[in-house]
CSV table of C-alpha atoms in Angstrom, one decimal:
chain,number,residue,atom,x,y,z
U,1,MET,CA,63.0,14.1,-59.6
U,2,LYS,CA,60.0,15.1,-61.7
U,3,PRO,CA,58.1,18.3,-61.0
U,4,PRO,CA,55.1,17.9,-58.6
U,5,ILE,CA,52.5,18.5,-61.3
U,6,GLU,CA,54.1,15.7,-63.5
U,7,GLN,CA,54.1,13.4,-60.5
U,8,ALA,CA,50.5,14.1,-59.8
U,9,LYS,CA,49.6,13.5,-63.4
U,10,GLU,CA,51.4,10.2,-63.5
U,11,HIS,CA,49.6,9.1,-60.3
U,12,ILE,CA,46.2,10.1,-61.8
U,13,LEU,CA,46.9,8.4,-65.1
U,14,LYS,CA,48.0,5.2,-63.4
U,15,TYR,CA,44.5,4.8,-61.9
U,16,LEU,CA,42.5,6.5,-64.6
U,17,ILE,CA,43.8,4.3,-67.4
U,18,GLY,CA,42.9,1.2,-65.4
U,19,ALA,CA,39.4,2.4,-64.4
U,20,GLY,CA,36.6,0.1,-65.6
U,21,PRO,CA,33.9,1.2,-68.0
U,22,GLU,CA,31.4,1.6,-65.1
U,23,VAL,CA,33.4,4.5,-63.7
U,24,LYS,CA,31.7,7.8,-64.4
U,25,LEU,CA,33.1,9.9,-61.6
U,26,PHE,CA,36.8,9.9,-60.8
U,27,ILE,CA,37.7,11.6,-57.5
U,28,VAL,CA,41.3,12.4,-56.7
U,29,PRO,CA,41.9,12.6,-53.0
U,30,CYS,CA,44.8,14.8,-51.8
U,31,TYR,CA,46.2,16.8,-48.9
U,32,ARG,CA,45.5,20.5,-48.9
U,33,ARG,CA,49.1,21.3,-49.6
U,34,ASP,CA,49.0,19.2,-52.9
U,35,TYR,CA,45.7,20.5,-54.1
U,36,GLU,CA,47.1,23.0,-56.7
U,37,HIS,CA,49.4,20.3,-58.2
U,38,TYR,CA,46.6,17.8,-58.5
U,39,SER,CA,44.1,20.3,-59.8
U,40,ARG,CA,46.5,21.4,-62.6
U,41,ALA,CA,47.2,17.7,-63.3
U,42,VAL,CA,43.5,16.9,-63.6
U,43,ASN,CA,43.2,19.9,-66.1
U,44,ASP,CA,46.1,18.7,-68.2
U,45,ILE,CA,45.1,18.1,-71.8
U,46,GLU,CA,46.1,14.4,-71.7
U,47,VAL,CA,44.0,13.7,-68.6
U,48,GLN,CA,41.0,15.8,-69.9
U,49,THR,CA,41.1,13.9,-73.2
U,50,ILE,CA,40.8,10.6,-71.4
U,51,PHE,CA,37.9,12.0,-69.3
U,52,LYS,CA,36.1,13.2,-72.4
U,53,THR,CA,36.7,10.1,-74.5
U,54,ARG,CA,35.4,7.8,-71.7
U,55,GLY,CA,32.6,10.1,-70.5
U,56,ILE,CA,34.1,10.4,-67.0
U,57,GLN,CA,33.9,13.5,-64.8
U,58,GLY,CA,36.9,14.1,-62.7
U,59,ARG,CA,37.6,16.3,-59.7
U,60,VAL,CA,40.1,16.8,-56.9
U,61,GLU,CA,39.0,16.7,-53.2
U,62,ILE,CA,41.0,17.7,-50.2
U,63,VAL,CA,40.8,14.8,-47.6
U,64,SER,CA,43.1,16.2,-44.9
U,65,ASP,CA,45.2,19.3,-44.0
U,66,GLU,CA,48.2,17.2,-43.1
U,67,PRO,CA,49.5,13.6,-43.5
U,68,GLU,CA,48.4,11.2,-40.8
U,69,ILE,CA,51.8,9.5,-40.6
U,70,LEU,CA,54.2,10.2,-37.7
U,71,ILE,CA,57.9,9.5,-38.1
U,72,ALA,CA,59.9,9.7,-34.9
U,73,THR,CA,63.4,8.8,-33.8
U,74,VAL,CA,64.0,6.3,-31.1
U,75,LYS,CA,65.2,9.3,-29.0
U,76,ASP,CA,61.9,11.1,-29.6
U,77,VAL,CA,60.0,8.1,-28.4
U,78,ALA,CA,62.2,7.4,-25.4
U,79,GLU,CA,62.0,11.0,-24.3
U,80,GLY,CA,58.2,11.2,-24.6
U,81,ARG,CA,58.1,13.8,-27.4
U,82,SER,CA,56.0,11.6,-29.7
U,83,ASP,CA,53.5,11.0,-26.9
U,84,ALA,CA,53.3,14.8,-26.2
U,85,PHE,CA,52.8,15.4,-29.9
U,86,LEU,CA,50.0,12.9,-30.2
U,87,ARG,CA,48.2,14.3,-27.1
U,88,ASN,CA,48.3,17.8,-28.5
U,89,TYR,CA,47.2,16.5,-31.9
U,90,GLN,CA,44.2,14.8,-30.4
U,91,LYS,CA,43.2,17.8,-28.4
U,92,LYS,CA,43.4,20.1,-31.5
U,93,ARG,CA,41.2,17.7,-33.4
U,94,GLY,CA,38.7,17.3,-30.6
U,95,PHE,CA,39.0,13.5,-30.0
U,96,GLY,CA,41.4,13.4,-27.1
U,97,HIS,CA,40.4,12.9,-23.4
């Protein structure tokens, strides 16, 4: 497996290279935990060269503190643990009843 910064760079390049000529701002969304990796990838010489050549500004923005995907076992669901987790999650975020 490649280092996280290299993975982030490949992800960025995949979309940056395919961006149309109308793109002048390239925002890379990421989770807070991945911010450092994506920031370092955006500042990589190869990525910066493409930004400069094409006249694009690039930046990384944190979109969430944690992933919004829940993976549970059948046992977790059957025993109500996933329901309890979701109720607590909603309360912490202020949108639960």
